[in-house]
Amino acid sequence: APNGNGRPAGGPVLAKPPVRKLAKDLGVDLAALTGSGPLGSITREDVQRAAAAPAAAEPLTV
Amino acid sequence: MSEPNDATFDIVILGGGSGGYAAALRAAQLDLSVALIEKGKLGGTCLHNGCIPTKALLHAAEIADQTRESEQFGVKAELVGIDMAAVNSYKDGVISRLYKGLQGLVGGAKKITFVAGAGKLVGKNVVEVDGKRYTGRNVILASGSYAKSLPGLEIDGERIITSDHALTLDRVPSSAIVLGGGVIGVEFASVWKSFGVDVTIVEALPRLVAAEDEESSKALERAFRKRKINFKVGKPFEKVEKTENGVKLTIQGGDTVEAELLLVAVGRGPTTANLGYEEQGVKMDRGYVLTDERLRTSVPNVYAVGDIVPGLQLAHRGFQQGIFVAEEIAGKNPAVIDEAGIPRVTYCDPELASVGLTEAKAKEQYGADKIKTYNYNLGGNGKSQILKTAGHVKLVRVEDGPVVGVHMVGARVGELIGEAQLIYNWEAYPAEVAQLVHAHPTQNEALGEAHLALAGKPLHAHA
Amino acid sequence: MSEPNDATFDIVILGGGSGGYAAALRAAQLDLSVALIEKGKLGGTCLHNGCIPTKALLHAAEIADQTRESEQFGVKAELVGIDMAAVNSYKDGVISRLYKGLQGLVGGAKKITFVAGAGKLVGKNVVEVDGKRYTGRNVILASGSYAKSLPGLEIDGERIITSDHALTLDRVPSSAIVLGGGVIGVEFASVWKSFGVDVTIVEALPRLVAAEDEESSKALERAFRKRKINFKVGKPFEKVEKTENGVKLTIQGGDTVEAELLLVAVGRGPTTANLGYEEQGVKMDRGYVLTDERLRTSVPNVYAVGDIVPGLQLAHRGFQQGIFVAEEIAGKNPAVIDEAGIPRVTYCDPELASVGLTEAKAKEQYGADKIKTYNYNLGGNGKSQILKTAGHVKLVRVEDGPVVGVHMVGARVGELIGEAQLIYNWEAYPAEVAQLVHAHPTQNEALGEAHLALAGKPLHAHA
Ligand SMILES: Cc1cc2nc3c(=O)[nH]c(=O)nc-3n(C[C@H](O)[C@H](O)[C@H](O)COP(=O)(O)OP(=O)(O)OC[C@H]3O[C@@H](n4cnc5c(N)ncnc54)[C@H](O)[C@@H]3O)c2cc1C
Ligand SMILES: Cc1cc2nc3c(=O)[nH]c(=O)nc-3n(C[C@H](O)[C@H](O)[C@H](O)COP(=O)(O)OP(=O)(O)OC[C@H]3O[C@@H](n4cnc5c(N)ncnc54)[C@H](O)[C@@H]3O)c2cc1C
């Protein structure tokens, strides 16, 4: 369904295009992030946080 | 039950200009039935008396200038003169081709009923045209604007004219005064100067294009001085008298200017009088229709778009608002429009283009110490040198944050605003644009260079 | 220990063209010491024999055309002729101003030692110039390219010439053959036609600008036909003979063309012979230096940038690669450059501009059923109508995915590529661009309209 950010169903992950590019450059998988921005959108800070602590972000598996 | 003569629609739109027809087209795509009511010509001000004809004149002006200066480029040519009849038929040709295209789009949309005639809001959801009533589950007010004048300034259409008359002049005047140094004023001043007219702009505010970033005004004033376009800023007009062959304008303080004619370009007022808006309870302010950010008026299911809504009076704002309201009515819940994110272009020579906040506004909003700017001079830009144009690309950013304003001056920079619009609206950081090295040698490269510099890695520029 | 005459740097750069000087400037910003070795002029091909002079000629050509056609716009003018001496001095003036600017930037960078002279790689990290050895903790090869010829085609600089000669011609030839319908070929053909030359392009591939999207080639061919630029595609050249007053070229199959001169524009070869690259173990392929995606050659700490690296031969690719390598050496770990994301502009009239994948490439990469395209005709674009130009904006997208190709044809569309570059590289979806209604009436609006249409909500277009 459409949302407040005007992105249609089947659209990209909820992040502005340059943020998606940043994530790609840093090797961050956006699908694995929970956005902290408006309407749950992923922000630059979310991406940078994920890039800085990849290991810590990994859930522990037993 | 409705009279046999009457009809009900999902949307009734009053006015077929930029805002109205965009809403109609988008609504029809969304399978809503529409009555589009227009008393003049489909396309409104922009197509018939605004954007399109002025830009045709400005292009003829560019050609006149390039011919005049062709020797600088090694092309020997002689400018014989301006044939206003031919200029007008060129201009009218462009309008009529686009008009035909638009008529085809609207006429081809089965869901749109085009109603020719003057409408009036006679009920909260009813517009009457020539005795026939059009009821809308929703109504969109889109009646547009007209050229304003000032008290004591009577438009006679001969010596004291508005842009409407200026667009159909059958001669090149020997001299002209342009009252108002806003977008429309500087565009006409630019055209006329290129056509050989002795032009003087009179503006009450302290600078030309006062809505723009201060550095843009300065650059434009410098360029106009070089082009010998006269301007007097900072003092309001006091009175106008007719002289034997023209007009004499007195500025407060006693300074006077004489010319063959006077173009009054002091702004546009909303076309809302006697249309029944107030009577039906639509909240208004000085003739403008008040809306919330979702373009709803104070009356349920009545929306307003375009020049009657306070804010930028631009055709593409009308398009965007029209599309927004159609999607809103269709339940698509579109994102609210950021007014600052709408691009602004002034098509005089040199052109001005901007989007986002001016430096002053950004400082007001974020605090002066949080704002960084960079001004890339087109002197370092190869393509601009080739065009022999001067100007700059100025960026305004929040420290450690995105670009919040882009301001450009120079020949043809209006075409760079598309990129700037993405940068502003997508809240890009300078480094993210800088990473993408631009095509050489283009003018859009200047936008790239400015971002490189602001990101701390200038290429063809000092830090 | 080094000889007293020798010196060691963080980076030694061989070649001061687009790639080399960009690397030097960025490295200096990152506080690395640089030796920049150049045997000719700082700025290289692009500034002195490439981008800049050709675009100056193309602008003079535009002015000639506009003067010739000025009556269509109501401007009465007479084109007297082309004064090649004046064209050349205009062109040289632009070059020298930019050259001075660049010298100022390089000269002003304390960390850069500019070395005038021909260098040779004499050790894995040593370049020798006039007997002096420059040792680099890192070496960047940036020796650029030269105009190639074909077997049996001897360049005499008089009747059979390359772009180097064409750029300094002191006359307008009466007729010319252009061998090669790639970027450089069509640009010169366009200039010459505007200057009144009878031009014929001969191209072995089945279409002009064969690297572009097929619809771009078609549109260019249509426009060239209208301009009466002759072209013969699909068959290779067989031989050239000198005639009394010029040359006669035979195409395979027997067809012949005669003209005053022949411009050989069959591509550019890497300048790498006898520079010691192979001897030092640098892996090469047909003269090109092979690198990985981080621009490392097969020799540790030796990098290569610009035209000697297989791929697009464009100045801004050189800039981007130069900056990349400087940042890489400084440990900044820059993101790998997507070669398809580098914008491509051909500055003939009409211009071509593209970024990302052609429709054919996209189908190959994603599968034909996954690719959607939209072609927005400039006939619906007001500003293009005002300019009286024809063309289109074509978008290629992945179904339910981002835009992966933008292809444009039309006067001045080169300036729209900056926006297209962001769209492609940021992997924007049509709806994300469509949401931002573009400035009216601009040409960049056509890019907006194309995205609106592809997002299923066309404005000034049929679906
Ligand atoms: C000289 C000039 C140059 C301009 N240049 C540009 C430019 O380059 N770029 C840009 O973006 N903008 C430009 N503008 C502004 C642009 O024209 C307007 O912003 C735009 O037209 C507003 O659209 P609208 O739909 O609100 O109103 P309009 O275009 O004014 O349309 C309103 C329509 O409503 C109709 N109408 C009014 N009352 C009734 C009624 N009672 N019944 C039926 N129909 C009615 C009118 O006939 C008209 O067709 C320019 C304006 C002028 C005057
Ligand atoms: C006619 C023409 C038009 C073009 N138009 C465009 C355009 O519009 N846009 C665009 O992007 N690109 C254009 N190009 C391509 C562009 O010029 C090249 O891609 C660019 O110059 C490549 O940069 P580079 O640094 O690799 O090589 P170059 O610019 O060729 O620089 C290499 C430098 O190395 C020096 N050198 C070589 N060997 C030695 C040695 N042994 N010792 C010391 N110095 C040495 C050379 O003197 C030269 O200065 C055009 C090219 C031509 C020919």
Coordinates of N, CA and C in Angstrom, one line a residue, chain B residues 21-22 25-26 29 46 51-52 55-56 59-60 62-64 66-67 70 72-83 86-87 90 94 97-98 105 315-316 319-320 323 327 335 343 345 347 351 379-380 382-383 385-388 412 414-419 421-423 425-426 428 432-433 435-445 456-462, chain C residues 21-22 25-26 29 46 51-52 55-56 59-60 62-64 66-67 70 72-83 86-87 90 94 97-98 105 315-316 319-320 323 327 335 343 345 347 351 379-380 382-383 385-388 412 414-419 421-423 425-426 428 432-433 435-445 456-462:
Chain B
Y21 N -6.2 21.7 -14.8 CA -6.1 20.6 -15.8 C -5.3 19.5 -15.3
A22 N -4.2 19.8 -14.5 CA -3.4 18.7 -14.0 C -4.2 17.8 -13.1
L25 N -6.6 15.6 -15.3 CA -5.9 14.5 -16.0 C -5.5 13.4 -15.0
R26 N -5.0 13.8 -13.8 CA -4.6 12.8 -12.8 C -5.9 12.1 -12.3
Q29 N -7.1 9.5 -14.7 CA -6.3 8.3 -14.6 C -6.7 7.4 -13.5
C46 N -0.7 30.3 -18.0 CA 0.7 29.8 -18.3 C 0.8 29.6 -19.8
C51 N 3.9 31.6 -19.0 CA 5.2 30.9 -19.2 C 5.6 30.8 -20.6
I52 N 4.7 30.2 -21.4 CA 5.1 29.9 -22.8 C 5.4 31.1 -23.7
K55 N 8.6 32.8 -22.6 CA 9.9 32.1 -22.9 C 10.1 32.1 -24.4
A56 N 9.1 32.2 -25.2 CA 9.3 32.3 -26.7 C 10.0 33.6 -27.0
H59 N 13.6 33.5 -26.0 CA 14.4 32.8 -26.9 C 14.7 33.6 -28.2
A60 N 13.7 34.3 -28.6 CA 14.0 35.3 -29.8 C 15.0 36.3 -29.3
E62 N 17.4 35.9 -27.1 CA 18.7 35.2 -27.1 C 19.3 35.2 -28.5
I63 N 18.5 34.9 -29.4 CA 19.0 34.8 -30.8 C 19.4 36.2 -31.3
A64 N 18.7 37.2 -30.9 CA 19.1 38.5 -31.3 C 20.4 38.9 -30.7
Q66 N 22.8 36.8 -29.6 CA 23.9 36.0 -30.2 C 24.3 36.4 -31.5
T67 N 23.3 36.9 -32.3 CA 23.6 37.4 -33.6 C 24.4 38.7 -33.5
S70 N 27.9 37.8 -32.4 CA 28.4 36.6 -33.1 C 29.9 36.7 -33.5
Q72 N 32.3 37.7 -31.8 CA 33.2 37.2 -30.7 C 33.4 35.7 -30.8
F73 N 32.6 35.1 -31.6 CA 32.7 33.6 -31.7 C 33.2 33.3 -33.1
G74 N 33.6 34.3 -33.9 CA 34.1 34.0 -35.2 C 33.0 33.9 -36.3
V75 N 31.8 34.2 -35.9 CA 30.7 34.1 -36.9 C 30.4 35.5 -37.4
K76 N 30.6 35.8 -38.7 CA 30.3 37.2 -39.2 C 28.8 37.2 -39.5
A77 N 28.1 38.1 -38.9 CA 26.7 38.2 -39.2 C 26.2 39.6 -38.9
E78 N 25.1 39.9 -39.5 CA 24.6 41.3 -39.2 C 23.2 41.2 -38.7
L79 N 22.9 41.8 -37.6 CA 21.5 41.9 -37.1 C 20.8 43.0 -37.8
V80 N 19.8 42.7 -38.6 CA 19.1 43.7 -39.3 C 18.0 44.3 -38.5
G81 N 17.3 43.5 -37.7 CA 16.3 44.1 -36.9 C 15.4 43.0 -36.4
I82 N 14.4 43.5 -35.5 CA 13.4 42.6 -35.0 C 12.1 42.8 -35.7
D83 N 11.6 41.7 -36.2 CA 10.3 41.8 -36.9 C 9.2 41.3 -36.0
A86 N 6.8 38.7 -37.0 CA 7.3 37.4 -37.1 C 7.6 36.8 -35.8
V87 N 8.1 37.6 -34.8 CA 8.3 37.1 -33.5 C 6.9 36.6 -32.9
Y90 N 5.9 33.3 -34.5 CA 6.7 32.2 -33.9 C 6.1 31.8 -32.5
V94 N 4.1 28.3 -31.3 CA 4.4 27.4 -30.2 C 3.2 27.2 -29.3
R97 N 0.6 24.9 -31.0 CA 0.9 23.5 -31.0 C 0.7 22.8 -29.7
L98 N 1.2 23.5 -28.6 CA 1.0 23.0 -27.3 C -0.5 22.9 -26.9
L105 N -5.2 15.7 -25.0 CA -5.1 15.0 -23.8 C -6.4 15.0 -23.0
A315 N 3.6 27.6 -12.4 CA 2.8 26.7 -13.1 C 3.0 25.2 -12.6
H316 N 4.3 24.9 -12.4 CA 4.5 23.5 -11.9 C 4.1 23.3 -10.5
F319 N 0.7 22.3 -11.2 CA 0.7 20.9 -11.6 C 0.7 20.0 -10.4
Q320 N 1.7 20.2 -9.5 CA 2.0 19.3 -8.4 C 0.8 19.3 -7.4
I323 N -2.1 17.4 -9.1 CA -1.9 16.0 -9.0 C -2.1 15.5 -7.5
E327 N -4.9 12.8 -6.2 CA -4.5 11.5 -5.5 C -5.1 11.5 -4.1
A335 N 2.3 12.2 -0.3 CA 3.1 12.9 0.7 C 2.9 14.4 0.5
P343 N 11.1 24.0 -7.6 CA 12.2 24.7 -8.2 C 11.7 26.1 -8.8
V345 N 12.7 29.2 -11.4 CA 13.5 29.6 -12.5 C 13.1 31.0 -13.0
Y347 N 13.8 33.4 -16.3 CA 14.4 33.1 -17.6 C 15.0 34.3 -18.3
E351 N 20.1 33.7 -16.7 CA 19.0 33.0 -15.9 C 19.3 32.9 -14.4
G379 N 33.4 31.1 -13.8 CA 34.7 31.4 -14.4 C 35.6 30.2 -14.5
G380 N 35.4 29.2 -13.6 CA 36.1 28.0 -13.6 C 35.5 26.9 -14.4
G382 N 34.3 25.3 -17.8 CA 34.6 25.3 -19.2 C 33.5 25.7 -20.1
K383 N 32.4 25.0 -19.9 CA 31.2 25.2 -20.8 C 30.7 26.7 -20.7
Q385 N 32.5 29.2 -19.9 CA 33.5 30.1 -20.6 C 33.2 30.0 -22.0
I386 N 32.9 28.9 -22.6 CA 32.6 28.7 -24.0 C 31.4 29.6 -24.3
L387 N 30.4 29.6 -23.5 CA 29.2 30.4 -23.7 C 29.4 31.9 -23.4
K388 N 30.6 32.2 -22.8 CA 30.9 33.5 -22.4 C 29.9 34.1 -21.4
R412 N 21.5 29.9 -19.2 CA 21.0 28.5 -19.3 C 21.0 27.7 -18.0
G414 N 18.9 27.5 -15.8 CA 17.6 27.0 -15.5 C 17.5 25.5 -15.7
E415 N 18.3 25.0 -16.7 CA 18.3 23.6 -16.9 C 19.0 22.7 -15.9
L416 N 19.7 23.4 -15.0 CA 20.4 22.6 -14.0 C 19.5 22.4 -12.7
I417 N 18.4 23.0 -12.7 CA 17.6 23.0 -11.5 C 16.9 21.6 -11.3
G418 N 16.8 20.8 -12.3 CA 16.3 19.5 -12.2 C 17.1 18.6 -11.2
E419 N 18.4 18.7 -11.5 CA 19.3 18.0 -10.6 C 19.3 18.6 -9.2
Q421 N 17.0 20.0 -7.7 CA 15.7 19.7 -7.1 C 15.8 18.3 -6.5
L422 N 16.4 17.3 -7.1 CA 16.6 16.0 -6.5 C 17.5 16.1 -5.3
I423 N 18.5 16.9 -5.4 CA 19.5 17.0 -4.3 C 18.8 17.6 -3.0
N425 N 15.4 17.8 -2.4 CA 14.3 17.1 -1.9 C 14.7 15.7 -1.4
W426 N 15.8 15.2 -1.8 CA 16.3 13.9 -1.3 C 17.3 14.1 -0.2
A428 N 20.3 15.2 0.0 CA 21.6 14.6 -0.2 C 22.7 15.4 0.5
E432 N 27.9 13.0 -1.2 CA 27.2 12.0 -2.0 C 27.0 12.4 -3.5
V433 N 26.9 13.7 -3.7 CA 26.9 14.2 -5.1 C 28.3 14.3 -5.6
Q435 N 30.8 12.5 -5.2 CA 31.2 11.1 -5.6 C 31.0 10.9 -7.1
L436 N 29.9 11.5 -7.6 CA 29.5 11.3 -9.0 C 30.1 12.4 -9.8
V437 N 31.3 12.2 -10.4 CA 31.9 13.2 -11.1 C 31.1 13.5 -12.4
H438 N 30.8 14.8 -12.6 CA 29.9 15.2 -13.7 C 30.5 15.2 -15.1
A439 N 29.7 15.2 -16.1 CA 30.2 15.2 -17.5 C 31.0 16.5 -17.8
H440 N 32.1 16.3 -18.5 CA 32.9 17.4 -18.9 C 32.8 17.5 -20.4
P441 N 32.7 18.7 -21.0 CA 32.5 20.0 -20.3 C 31.1 20.4 -20.4
T442 N 30.4 20.4 -19.3 CA 29.0 20.8 -19.2 C 28.9 21.9 -18.2
Q443 N 27.7 22.6 -18.2 CA 27.5 23.5 -17.1 C 27.0 22.8 -15.9
N444 N 26.4 21.6 -16.0 CA 26.0 20.9 -14.8 C 27.2 20.4 -14.0
E445 N 28.3 20.4 -14.7 CA 29.6 20.1 -14.0 C 29.8 21.1 -12.9
G456 N 34.8 19.3 0.6 CA 36.2 19.3 1.1 C 37.2 18.8 0.0
K457 N 36.7 18.5 -1.2 CA 37.6 18.0 -2.2 C 37.5 18.7 -3.5
P458 N 37.7 20.0 -3.5 CA 37.6 20.8 -4.8 C 38.4 20.2 -5.9
L459 N 37.9 20.2 -7.1 CA 38.7 19.8 -8.3 C 39.2 21.0 -9.0
H460 N 38.3 21.6 -9.8 CA 38.7 22.8 -10.5 C 38.3 24.0 -9.8
A461 N 38.8 24.1 -8.6 CA 38.5 25.3 -7.7 C 39.4 25.3 -6.5
H462 N 39.5 26.5 -5.9 CA 40.3 26.6 -4.7 C 39.3 26.2 -3.6
Chain C
Y21 N 46.2 14.9 -13.5 CA 46.2 16.1 -12.6 C 45.1 16.0 -11.6
A22 N 44.0 15.3 -11.9 CA 42.9 15.1 -10.9 C 43.5 14.3 -9.7
L25 N 45.9 16.7 -7.7 CA 45.2 17.6 -6.8 C 44.6 17.0 -5.6
R26 N 43.9 15.9 -5.8 CA 43.3 15.2 -4.7 C 44.3 14.6 -3.7
Q29 N 45.5 17.4 -1.5 CA 44.6 17.7 -0.5 C 44.7 16.7 0.7
C46 N 42.3 16.7 -23.3 CA 41.0 17.3 -23.1 C 41.1 18.8 -23.2
C51 N 38.2 17.9 -25.5 CA 36.9 18.4 -25.1 C 36.7 19.9 -25.3
I52 N 37.6 20.7 -24.8 CA 37.4 22.2 -24.8 C 37.4 22.8 -26.2
K55 N 34.3 21.8 -28.2 CA 33.0 22.4 -27.7 C 33.0 23.9 -28.0
A56 N 34.1 24.5 -28.1 CA 34.2 25.9 -28.6 C 33.7 25.9 -30.0
H59 N 30.1 25.5 -30.3 CA 29.3 26.6 -29.9 C 29.3 27.7 -31.0
A60 N 30.4 27.9 -31.7 CA 30.5 28.8 -32.8 C 29.5 28.2 -33.9
E62 N 26.8 26.5 -33.4 CA 25.4 26.8 -33.0 C 25.0 28.2 -33.3
I63 N 26.0 29.1 -33.1 CA 25.7 30.5 -33.4 C 25.5 30.7 -34.9
A64 N 26.3 30.0 -35.6 CA 26.1 30.2 -37.1 C 24.7 29.6 -37.5
Q66 N 22.0 29.4 -35.6 CA 20.9 30.2 -35.1 C 20.8 31.5 -35.9
T67 N 21.9 32.0 -36.4 CA 21.9 33.2 -37.2 C 21.2 32.9 -38.6
S70 N 17.6 32.5 -38.0 CA 17.0 33.5 -37.0 C 15.6 34.0 -37.5
Q72 N 13.1 32.5 -38.5 CA 12.1 31.6 -37.9 C 11.6 32.1 -36.6
F73 N 12.5 32.9 -35.9 CA 12.2 33.4 -34.6 C 11.8 34.9 -34.6
G74 N 11.8 35.4 -35.8 CA 11.5 36.8 -35.9 C 12.6 37.8 -35.9
V75 N 13.8 37.2 -35.9 CA 15.0 38.0 -35.8 C 15.6 38.1 -37.2
K76 N 15.6 39.3 -37.8 CA 16.2 39.4 -39.1 C 17.7 39.6 -39.1
A77 N 18.4 38.7 -39.7 CA 19.9 38.7 -39.6 C 20.4 38.1 -40.8
E78 N 21.7 38.5 -41.1 CA 22.3 37.9 -42.3 C 23.6 37.3 -41.8
L79 N 23.8 36.0 -42.2 CA 25.0 35.3 -41.9 C 26.0 35.6 -43.1
V80 N 27.0 36.3 -42.7 CA 28.0 36.8 -43.7 C 29.0 35.6 -44.0
G81 N 29.4 35.0 -43.0 CA 30.4 33.9 -43.2 C 31.1 33.6 -41.9
I82 N 31.9 32.5 -42.0 CA 32.7 32.1 -40.9 C 34.1 32.6 -41.0
D83 N 34.6 33.3 -40.0 CA 36.0 33.8 -40.0 C 36.8 32.8 -39.2
A86 N 39.1 34.1 -36.5 CA 38.4 34.6 -35.3 C 37.8 33.4 -34.5
V87 N 37.3 32.4 -35.2 CA 36.9 31.2 -34.5 C 38.0 30.6 -33.7
Y90 N 38.9 32.8 -30.7 CA 37.9 32.6 -29.6 C 38.2 31.3 -28.8
V94 N 39.5 30.6 -24.8 CA 38.9 29.8 -23.8 C 39.9 28.8 -23.2
R97 N 42.5 30.6 -20.9 CA 42.0 31.0 -19.6 C 41.9 29.8 -18.7
L98 N 41.4 28.7 -19.2 CA 41.3 27.5 -18.4 C 42.6 27.0 -18.0
L105 N 46.1 26.2 -10.0 CA 45.7 25.2 -9.0 C 46.8 24.3 -8.7
A315 N 37.0 12.5 -20.3 CA 37.8 13.3 -19.3 C 37.3 13.1 -17.9
H316 N 36.0 13.1 -17.7 CA 35.5 13.0 -16.3 C 35.6 11.6 -15.7
F319 N 39.0 12.1 -14.4 CA 38.9 12.8 -13.1 C 38.5 11.8 -12.0
Q320 N 37.4 11.1 -12.2 CA 36.9 10.3 -11.2 C 37.9 9.2 -10.8
I323 N 40.8 10.8 -8.8 CA 40.4 11.1 -7.4 C 40.3 9.8 -6.6
E327 N 42.5 8.8 -3.3 CA 41.8 8.4 -2.0 C 42.2 7.0 -1.6
A335 N 34.4 4.1 -2.7 CA 33.6 3.1 -3.3 C 34.0 2.9 -4.7
P343 N 28.4 9.5 -16.9 CA 27.6 10.1 -18.0 C 28.3 10.3 -19.3
V345 N 28.1 12.3 -23.0 CA 27.5 13.3 -23.8 C 28.2 13.5 -25.1
Y347 N 28.3 16.1 -28.2 CA 27.8 17.6 -28.3 C 27.5 18.0 -29.7
E351 N 22.2 17.2 -29.6 CA 23.1 16.5 -28.6 C 22.5 15.2 -28.2
G379 N 8.4 16.7 -28.6 CA 7.3 17.4 -29.2 C 6.3 17.9 -28.1
G380 N 6.2 17.2 -27.0 CA 5.3 17.6 -25.9 C 6.0 18.5 -24.9
G382 N 7.4 22.0 -23.9 CA 7.3 23.4 -24.3 C 8.7 24.0 -24.6
K383 N 9.6 23.9 -23.8 CA 10.9 24.5 -24.0 C 11.6 24.0 -25.3
Q385 N 10.0 22.9 -27.8 CA 9.3 23.5 -28.9 C 9.8 24.9 -29.2
I386 N 10.0 25.6 -28.1 CA 10.5 27.0 -28.2 C 11.9 27.0 -28.9
L387 N 12.7 26.0 -28.6 CA 14.0 25.9 -29.2 C 13.9 25.3 -30.6
K388 N 12.7 24.9 -31.0 CA 12.5 24.2 -32.3 C 13.4 23.0 -32.4
R412 N 20.8 20.7 -26.6 CA 21.1 21.1 -25.2 C 20.8 20.0 -24.2
G414 N 22.5 17.7 -23.2 CA 23.7 17.3 -22.5 C 23.6 17.9 -21.0
E415 N 22.9 19.0 -20.9 CA 22.8 19.6 -19.5 C 21.9 18.8 -18.6
L416 N 21.1 17.9 -19.2 CA 20.1 17.2 -18.3 C 20.8 15.9 -17.7
I417 N 22.0 15.7 -18.2 CA 22.6 14.4 -17.8 C 23.0 14.4 -16.3
G418 N 23.2 15.6 -15.7 CA 23.5 15.6 -14.3 C 22.4 15.0 -13.5
E419 N 21.2 15.4 -13.8 CA 20.1 14.8 -13.0 C 20.0 13.3 -13.3
Q421 N 22.2 11.3 -14.0 CA 23.3 10.7 -13.4 C 23.0 10.3 -11.9
L422 N 22.3 11.3 -11.2 CA 21.9 11.0 -9.9 C 20.8 9.9 -9.8
I423 N 19.9 10.0 -10.8 CA 18.8 9.0 -10.8 C 19.4 7.6 -11.0
N425 N 22.6 6.5 -10.6 CA 23.6 6.0 -9.6 C 22.9 5.8 -8.2
W426 N 21.9 6.6 -8.0 CA 21.2 6.4 -6.7 C 20.1 5.4 -6.8
A428 N 17.2 5.4 -8.3 CA 15.9 5.9 -8.0 C 14.8 5.2 -8.8
E432 N 9.6 8.0 -7.5 CA 10.4 8.9 -6.6 C 10.7 10.2 -7.4
V433 N 11.0 10.1 -8.7 CA 11.3 11.3 -9.4 C 10.0 12.0 -9.8
Q435 N 7.3 12.3 -8.3 CA 6.8 13.0 -7.2 C 7.2 14.5 -7.2
L436 N 8.4 14.7 -7.8 CA 9.0 16.0 -7.8 C 8.7 16.7 -9.1
V437 N 7.6 17.4 -9.2 CA 7.2 18.0 -10.5 C 8.3 19.1 -10.9
H438 N 8.8 19.0 -12.1 CA 9.9 19.8 -12.6 C 9.4 21.2 -13.0
A439 N 10.4 22.1 -13.1 CA 10.2 23.5 -13.4 C 9.6 23.6 -14.8
H440 N 8.6 24.4 -15.0 CA 8.0 24.7 -16.3 C 8.3 26.1 -16.7
P441 N 8.6 26.3 -17.9 CA 8.9 25.4 -19.0 C 10.4 25.2 -19.2
T442 N 10.9 24.1 -18.8 CA 12.3 23.8 -19.0 C 12.4 22.5 -19.9
Q443 N 13.6 22.2 -20.3 CA 13.8 20.9 -21.0 C 13.9 19.8 -19.9
N444 N 14.5 20.1 -18.7 CA 14.6 19.1 -17.7 C 13.2 18.6 -17.3
E445 N 12.2 19.4 -17.6 CA 10.8 18.9 -17.3 C 10.5 17.7 -18.1
G456 N 3.3 5.6 -14.3 CA 1.9 5.4 -14.5 C 1.0 6.6 -14.3
K457 N 1.6 7.8 -14.3 CA 0.8 9.0 -14.1 C 1.3 10.1 -15.1
P458 N 1.2 9.8 -16.4 CA 1.7 10.8 -17.3 C 0.9 12.2 -17.2
L459 N 1.6 13.3 -17.4 CA 1.0 14.6 -17.3 C 0.8 15.1 -18.7
H460 N 1.8 15.6 -19.3 CA 1.7 16.1 -20.7 C 2.1 15.0 -21.7
A461 N 1.5 13.9 -21.6 CA 1.8 12.8 -22.4 C 0.7 11.7 -22.4
H462 N 0.6 10.9 -23.4 CA -0.3 9.8 -23.3 C 0.4 8.7 -22.6

